[in-house]
Amino acid sequence: MPPKAKFTREQISSAALNIIKEKGVESLTARELGRSLGSSACPIFTVFENMEEVSEAAKQLARDLYAEYINAGLKDTPAFKGVGMQYIKFAIEEPKLFQLLFMSEQQNKPNFQNVLPIIDENYSEILLSVESSFGVHDKIAEKLYQHLWIYTHGIAVLCATNMCVFTTDEIGTMMTEVLRGLLQILSIGEV
């Protein structure tokens, strides 16, 4: 009979997430996780097979937290700008989790057209917000999303790595200016 688990899967995953939030993903070790739980590392492996499985569970919790930010952005008007603002807010408030989700090296290098659906589980909802916010469809919506993601991702990376500090008003103004320029270019058929 296997030993009774001292901690639940949720407790271990949550402790792993907290380590990543505070110290970064490279600090997530069995020893550090055990210390965080007030135990040795052994009880971890009555619930998880290995540290990769623990890491993936913590990463899913990070994705779930990020999805909360995106859902808040989707309630703004226009929704797509709200999503961008929340993406940057996530980078500011949870820099280590942002780095884990959006600044990690990819196993297979996706081409630019495929990167957003690969790295963001919220891709479809965000694309719909582009279509509904600006009355554009298909390739124009994708192109607008791609261009603004590059810009928004750049601001978010600057914030997550403490390279720059921006106020919410500055971020909103910059995004509005770029968005207006892109809408003007895309509406005259330069696709």
PDB file of C-alpha atoms in Angstrom:
ATOM      1  CA  MET A   1       0.000   0.000   0.000  1.00  0.00           C
ATOM      2  CA  PRO A   2       1.473   3.392  -1.016  1.00  0.00           C
ATOM      3  CA  PRO A   3       2.082   5.935   1.748  1.00  0.00           C
ATOM      4  CA  LYS A   4      -0.726   8.364   2.524  1.00  0.00           C
ATOM      5  CA  ALA A   5      -0.178  11.768   0.964  1.00  0.00           C
ATOM      6  CA  LYS A   6       0.792  14.433   3.504  1.00  0.00           C
ATOM      7  CA  PHE A   7      -0.151  17.249   1.109  1.00  0.00           C
ATOM      8  CA  THR A   8      -2.781  17.557  -1.599  1.00  0.00           C
ATOM      9  CA  ARG A   9      -1.957  18.168  -5.233  1.00  0.00           C
ATOM     10  CA  GLU A  10      -3.421  21.670  -4.864  1.00  0.00           C
ATOM     11  CA  GLN A  11      -1.275  22.492  -1.805  1.00  0.00           C
ATOM     12  CA  ILE A  12       1.896  21.404  -3.557  1.00  0.00           C
ATOM     13  CA  SER A  13       1.000  23.198  -6.808  1.00  0.00           C
ATOM     14  CA  SER A  14       0.151  26.371  -4.917  1.00  0.00           C
ATOM     15  CA  ALA A  15       3.423  26.257  -2.959  1.00  0.00           C
ATOM     16  CA  ALA A  16       5.311  25.726  -6.235  1.00  0.00           C
ATOM     17  CA  LEU A  17       3.527  28.710  -7.793  1.00  0.00           C
ATOM     18  CA  ASN A  18       4.465  30.879  -4.809  1.00  0.00           C
ATOM     19  CA  ILE A  19       8.133  29.915  -5.161  1.00  0.00           C
ATOM     20  CA  ILE A  20       8.043  30.862  -8.850  1.00  0.00           C
ATOM     21  CA  LYS A  21       6.271  34.160  -8.046  1.00  0.00           C
ATOM     22  CA  GLU A  22       8.898  35.122  -5.482  1.00  0.00           C
ATOM     23  CA  LYS A  23      12.124  33.705  -6.873  1.00  0.00           C
ATOM     24  CA  GLY A  24      11.533  32.609 -10.460  1.00  0.00           C
ATOM     25  CA  VAL A  25      11.108  29.220 -12.084  1.00  0.00           C
ATOM     26  CA  GLU A  26      14.807  28.343 -11.732  1.00  0.00           C
ATOM     27  CA  SER A  27      14.319  28.296  -7.926  1.00  0.00           C
ATOM     28  CA  LEU A  28      11.654  25.595  -8.045  1.00  0.00           C
ATOM     29  CA  THR A  29      13.473  22.532  -6.732  1.00  0.00           C
ATOM     30  CA  ALA A  30      12.238  19.594  -4.684  1.00  0.00           C
ATOM     31  CA  ARG A  31      14.283  20.794  -1.714  1.00  0.00           C
ATOM     32  CA  GLU A  32      12.928  24.361  -1.940  1.00  0.00           C
ATOM     33  CA  LEU A  33       9.377  23.080  -2.357  1.00  0.00           C
ATOM     34  CA  GLY A  34       9.722  20.785   0.641  1.00  0.00           C
ATOM     35  CA  ARG A  35      11.121  23.662   2.695  1.00  0.00           C
ATOM     36  CA  SER A  36       8.196  25.852   1.617  1.00  0.00           C
ATOM     37  CA  LEU A  37       5.765  23.150   2.746  1.00  0.00           C
ATOM     38  CA  GLY A  38       7.609  22.696   6.056  1.00  0.00           C
ATOM     39  CA  SER A  39       8.642  19.177   5.134  1.00  0.00           C
ATOM     40  CA  SER A  40      11.216  17.146   3.310  1.00  0.00           C
ATOM     41  CA  ALA A  41      10.853  16.689  -0.429  1.00  0.00           C
ATOM     42  CA  CYS A  42       9.634  13.093  -0.051  1.00  0.00           C
ATOM     43  CA  PRO A  43       5.902  13.841   0.452  1.00  0.00           C
ATOM     44  CA  ILE A  44       5.854  15.717  -2.858  1.00  0.00           C
ATOM     45  CA  PHE A  45       6.528  12.496  -4.719  1.00  0.00           C
ATOM     46  CA  THR A  46       3.599  10.655  -3.176  1.00  0.00           C
ATOM     47  CA  VAL A  47       1.404  13.000  -5.222  1.00  0.00           C
ATOM     48  CA  PHE A  48       3.583  13.871  -8.239  1.00  0.00           C
ATOM     49  CA  GLU A  49       5.823  11.602 -10.292  1.00  0.00           C
ATOM     50  CA  ASN A  50       8.613  14.167 -10.712  1.00  0.00           C
ATOM     51  CA  MET A  51       9.443  17.868 -10.572  1.00  0.00           C
ATOM     52  CA  GLU A  52       8.497  18.384 -14.228  1.00  0.00           C
ATOM     53  CA  GLU A  53       4.961  17.384 -13.318  1.00  0.00           C
ATOM     54  CA  VAL A  54       5.007  19.804 -10.351  1.00  0.00           C
ATOM     55  CA  SER A  55       6.342  22.551 -12.597  1.00  0.00           C
ATOM     56  CA  GLU A  56       3.596  21.955 -15.171  1.00  0.00           C
ATOM     57  CA  ALA A  57       0.910  22.061 -12.454  1.00  0.00           C
ATOM     58  CA  ALA A  58       2.301  25.382 -11.209  1.00  0.00           C
ATOM     59  CA  LYS A  59       2.444  26.680 -14.779  1.00  0.00           C
ATOM     60  CA  GLN A  60      -1.234  25.804 -15.227  1.00  0.00           C
ATOM     61  CA  LEU A  61      -2.051  27.814 -12.100  1.00  0.00           C
ATOM     62  CA  ALA A  62      -0.097  30.714 -13.610  1.00  0.00           C
ATOM     63  CA  ARG A  63      -2.118  30.368 -16.843  1.00  0.00           C
ATOM     64  CA  ASP A  64      -5.342  30.369 -14.813  1.00  0.00           C
ATOM     65  CA  LEU A  65      -4.300  33.555 -13.016  1.00  0.00           C
ATOM     66  CA  TYR A  66      -3.351  35.177 -16.339  1.00  0.00           C
ATOM     67  CA  ALA A  67      -6.774  34.198 -17.750  1.00  0.00           C
ATOM     68  CA  GLU A  68      -8.405  36.156 -14.910  1.00  0.00           C
ATOM     69  CA  TYR A  69      -6.543  39.263 -16.057  1.00  0.00           C
ATOM     70  CA  ILE A  70      -7.595  38.675 -19.674  1.00  0.00           C
ATOM     71  CA  ASN A  71     -11.230  38.131 -18.698  1.00  0.00           C
ATOM     72  CA  ALA A  72     -11.168  41.448 -16.824  1.00  0.00           C
ATOM     73  CA  GLY A  73      -9.781  43.122 -19.962  1.00  0.00           C
ATOM     74  CA  LEU A  74     -12.471  41.593 -22.151  1.00  0.00           C
ATOM     75  CA  LYS A  75     -15.077  43.435 -20.040  1.00  0.00           C
ATOM     76  CA  ASP A  76     -13.541  46.830 -20.883  1.00  0.00           C
ATOM     77  CA  THR A  77     -14.535  49.040 -23.802  1.00  0.00           C
ATOM     78  CA  PRO A  78     -12.978  48.575 -26.237  1.00  0.00           C
ATOM     79  CA  ALA A  79     -12.299  45.034 -25.105  1.00  0.00           C
ATOM     80  CA  PHE A  80      -9.141  44.585 -27.140  1.00  0.00           C
ATOM     81  CA  LYS A  81      -7.481  47.613 -25.540  1.00  0.00           C
ATOM     82  CA  GLY A  82      -8.596  46.288 -22.156  1.00  0.00           C
ATOM     83  CA  VAL A  83      -6.883  42.989 -22.932  1.00  0.00           C
ATOM     84  CA  GLY A  84      -3.647  44.778 -23.778  1.00  0.00           C
ATOM     85  CA  MET A  85      -3.803  46.843 -20.610  1.00  0.00           C
ATOM     86  CA  GLN A  86      -4.403  43.709 -18.538  1.00  0.00           C
ATOM     87  CA  TYR A  87      -1.544  41.880 -20.283  1.00  0.00           C
ATOM     88  CA  ILE A  88       0.800  44.664 -19.187  1.00  0.00           C
ATOM     89  CA  LYS A  89      -0.772  44.787 -15.712  1.00  0.00           C
ATOM     90  CA  PHE A  90      -0.079  41.054 -15.346  1.00  0.00           C
ATOM     91  CA  ALA A  91       3.569  41.678 -16.314  1.00  0.00           C
ATOM     92  CA  ILE A  92       3.825  44.455 -13.717  1.00  0.00           C
ATOM     93  CA  GLU A  93       2.045  42.652 -10.878  1.00  0.00           C
ATOM     94  CA  GLU A  94       3.351  39.136 -11.570  1.00  0.00           C
ATOM     95  CA  PRO A  95       6.705  39.618 -13.346  1.00  0.00           C
ATOM     96  CA  LYS A  96       8.062  36.129 -12.617  1.00  0.00           C
ATOM     97  CA  LEU A  97       4.855  34.484 -13.843  1.00  0.00           C
ATOM     98  CA  PHE A  98       4.852  36.691 -16.942  1.00  0.00           C
ATOM     99  CA  GLN A  99       8.437  35.615 -17.628  1.00  0.00           C
ATOM    100  CA  LEU A 100       7.449  31.966 -17.144  1.00  0.00           C
ATOM    101  CA  LEU A 101       4.518  32.169 -19.569  1.00  0.00           C
ATOM    102  CA  PHE A 102       5.722  34.664 -22.173  1.00  0.00           C
ATOM    103  CA  MET A 103       9.486  34.930 -21.993  1.00  0.00           C
ATOM    104  CA  SER A 104      10.511  31.282 -21.957  1.00  0.00           C
ATOM    105  CA  GLU A 105      12.390  29.756 -24.848  1.00  0.00           C
ATOM    106  CA  GLN A 106      10.136  27.679 -27.092  1.00  0.00           C
ATOM    107  CA  GLN A 107      11.016  24.061 -27.846  1.00  0.00           C
ATOM    108  CA  ASN A 108      10.018  24.411 -31.489  1.00  0.00           C
ATOM    109  CA  LYS A 109      10.395  27.829 -33.031  1.00  0.00           C
ATOM    110  CA  PRO A 110       6.911  28.698 -34.301  1.00  0.00           C
ATOM    111  CA  ASN A 111       6.531  31.103 -37.186  1.00  0.00           C
ATOM    112  CA  PHE A 112       4.990  34.440 -36.345  1.00  0.00           C
ATOM    113  CA  GLN A 113       1.517  33.527 -37.629  1.00  0.00           C
ATOM    114  CA  ASN A 114       1.369  30.581 -35.208  1.00  0.00           C
ATOM    115  CA  VAL A 115       3.021  31.966 -32.080  1.00  0.00           C
ATOM    116  CA  LEU A 116      -0.012  33.619 -30.479  1.00  0.00           C
ATOM    117  CA  PRO A 117      -2.269  30.547 -30.527  1.00  0.00           C
ATOM    118  CA  ILE A 118       0.637  28.505 -29.132  1.00  0.00           C
ATOM    119  CA  ILE A 119       1.576  30.748 -26.210  1.00  0.00           C
ATOM    120  CA  ASP A 120      -1.859  32.111 -25.253  1.00  0.00           C
ATOM    121  CA  GLU A 121      -4.801  29.840 -24.457  1.00  0.00           C
ATOM    122  CA  ASN A 122      -7.029  32.931 -24.670  1.00  0.00           C
ATOM    123  CA  TYR A 123      -6.186  33.553 -28.341  1.00  0.00           C
ATOM    124  CA  SER A 124      -9.672  32.880 -29.757  1.00  0.00           C
ATOM    125  CA  GLU A 125     -11.446  35.118 -27.242  1.00  0.00           C
ATOM    126  CA  ILE A 126      -8.937  37.914 -27.811  1.00  0.00           C
ATOM    127  CA  LEU A 127      -9.270  37.644 -31.595  1.00  0.00           C
ATOM    128  CA  LEU A 128     -13.062  37.878 -31.238  1.00  0.00           C
ATOM    129  CA  SER A 129     -12.596  41.015 -29.136  1.00  0.00           C
ATOM    130  CA  VAL A 130     -10.625  42.571 -32.022  1.00  0.00           C
ATOM    131  CA  GLU A 131     -13.409  41.734 -34.453  1.00  0.00           C
ATOM    132  CA  SER A 132     -16.188  43.048 -32.222  1.00  0.00           C
ATOM    133  CA  SER A 133     -14.305  46.124 -30.981  1.00  0.00           C
ATOM    134  CA  PHE A 134     -13.340  47.411 -34.417  1.00  0.00           C
ATOM    135  CA  GLY A 135     -15.701  45.740 -36.866  1.00  0.00           C
ATOM    136  CA  VAL A 136     -12.907  43.981 -38.748  1.00  0.00           C
ATOM    137  CA  HIS A 137     -12.701  40.313 -39.655  1.00  0.00           C
ATOM    138  CA  ASP A 138     -10.367  37.518 -40.684  1.00  0.00           C
ATOM    139  CA  LYS A 139      -6.946  38.639 -41.899  1.00  0.00           C
ATOM    140  CA  ILE A 140      -7.345  42.276 -40.827  1.00  0.00           C
ATOM    141  CA  ALA A 141      -8.311  41.248 -37.284  1.00  0.00           C
ATOM    142  CA  GLU A 142      -5.350  38.867 -37.117  1.00  0.00           C
ATOM    143  CA  LYS A 143      -2.969  41.473 -38.483  1.00  0.00           C
ATOM    144  CA  LEU A 144      -4.205  44.078 -35.994  1.00  0.00           C
ATOM    145  CA  TYR A 145      -3.854  41.568 -33.139  1.00  0.00           C
ATOM    146  CA  GLN A 146      -0.332  40.584 -34.224  1.00  0.00           C
ATOM    147  CA  HIS A 147       0.925  44.159 -34.562  1.00  0.00           C
ATOM    148  CA  LEU A 148      -0.544  45.290 -31.274  1.00  0.00           C
ATOM    149  CA  TRP A 149       0.679  42.183 -29.484  1.00  0.00           C
ATOM    150  CA  ILE A 150       4.248  42.952 -30.568  1.00  0.00           C
ATOM    151  CA  TYR A 151       3.910  46.477 -29.213  1.00  0.00           C
ATOM    152  CA  THR A 152       2.104  45.420 -26.027  1.00  0.00           C
ATOM    153  CA  HIS A 153       4.531  42.556 -25.440  1.00  0.00           C
ATOM    154  CA  GLY A 154       7.422  45.002 -25.720  1.00  0.00           C
ATOM    155  CA  ILE A 155       5.946  47.267 -23.033  1.00  0.00           C
ATOM    156  CA  ALA A 156       5.158  44.247 -20.851  1.00  0.00           C
ATOM    157  CA  VAL A 157       8.718  42.899 -21.152  1.00  0.00           C
ATOM    158  CA  LEU A 158      10.126  46.310 -20.219  1.00  0.00           C
ATOM    159  CA  CYS A 159       7.901  46.311 -17.138  1.00  0.00           C
ATOM    160  CA  ALA A 160       8.468  42.663 -16.145  1.00  0.00           C
ATOM    161  CA  THR A 161      12.246  43.085 -16.274  1.00  0.00           C
ATOM    162  CA  ASN A 162      12.254  46.484 -14.498  1.00  0.00           C
ATOM    163  CA  MET A 163      13.749  48.186 -17.550  1.00  0.00           C
ATOM    164  CA  CYS A 164      11.083  50.919 -17.493  1.00  0.00           C
ATOM    165  CA  VAL A 165       8.214  52.168 -15.405  1.00  0.00           C
ATOM    166  CA  PHE A 166       5.078  53.504 -17.056  1.00  0.00           C
ATOM    167  CA  THR A 167       1.928  54.923 -15.530  1.00  0.00           C
ATOM    168  CA  THR A 168      -1.411  53.456 -16.513  1.00  0.00           C
ATOM    169  CA  ASP A 169      -2.213  56.694 -18.345  1.00  0.00           C
ATOM    170  CA  GLU A 170       1.046  56.544 -20.318  1.00  0.00           C
ATOM    171  CA  ILE A 171       0.376  52.944 -21.312  1.00  0.00           C
ATOM    172  CA  GLY A 172      -3.199  53.762 -22.333  1.00  0.00           C
ATOM    173  CA  THR A 173      -2.072  56.741 -24.420  1.00  0.00           C
ATOM    174  CA  MET A 174       0.694  54.800 -26.179  1.00  0.00           C
ATOM    175  CA  MET A 175      -1.643  51.925 -26.999  1.00  0.00           C
ATOM    176  CA  THR A 176      -4.354  54.265 -28.273  1.00  0.00           C
ATOM    177  CA  GLU A 177      -1.906  56.091 -30.548  1.00  0.00           C
ATOM    178  CA  VAL A 178      -0.552  52.866 -32.063  1.00  0.00           C
ATOM    179  CA  LEU A 179      -4.037  51.417 -32.396  1.00  0.00           C
ATOM    180  CA  ARG A 180      -5.329  54.500 -34.220  1.00  0.00           C
ATOM    181  CA  GLY A 181      -2.371  54.427 -36.601  1.00  0.00           C
ATOM    182  CA  LEU A 182      -2.857  50.751 -37.363  1.00  0.00           C
ATOM    183  CA  LEU A 183      -6.589  51.149 -37.882  1.00  0.00           C
ATOM    184  CA  GLN A 184      -5.936  53.968 -40.330  1.00  0.00           C
ATOM    185  CA  ILE A 185      -3.355  51.959 -42.278  1.00  0.00           C
ATOM    186  CA  LEU A 186      -5.401  48.760 -42.317  1.00  0.00           C
ATOM    187  CA  SER A 187      -8.625  50.472 -43.298  1.00  0.00           C
ATOM    188  CA  ILE A 188      -7.146  51.815 -46.527  1.00  0.00           C
ATOM    189  CA  GLY A 189      -6.261  48.334 -47.687  1.00  0.00           C
ATOM    190  CA  GLU A 190      -2.542  48.115 -46.937  1.00  0.00           C
ATOM    191  CA  VAL A 191      -2.653  44.541 -45.669  1.00  0.00           C
TER     192      VAL A 191
END
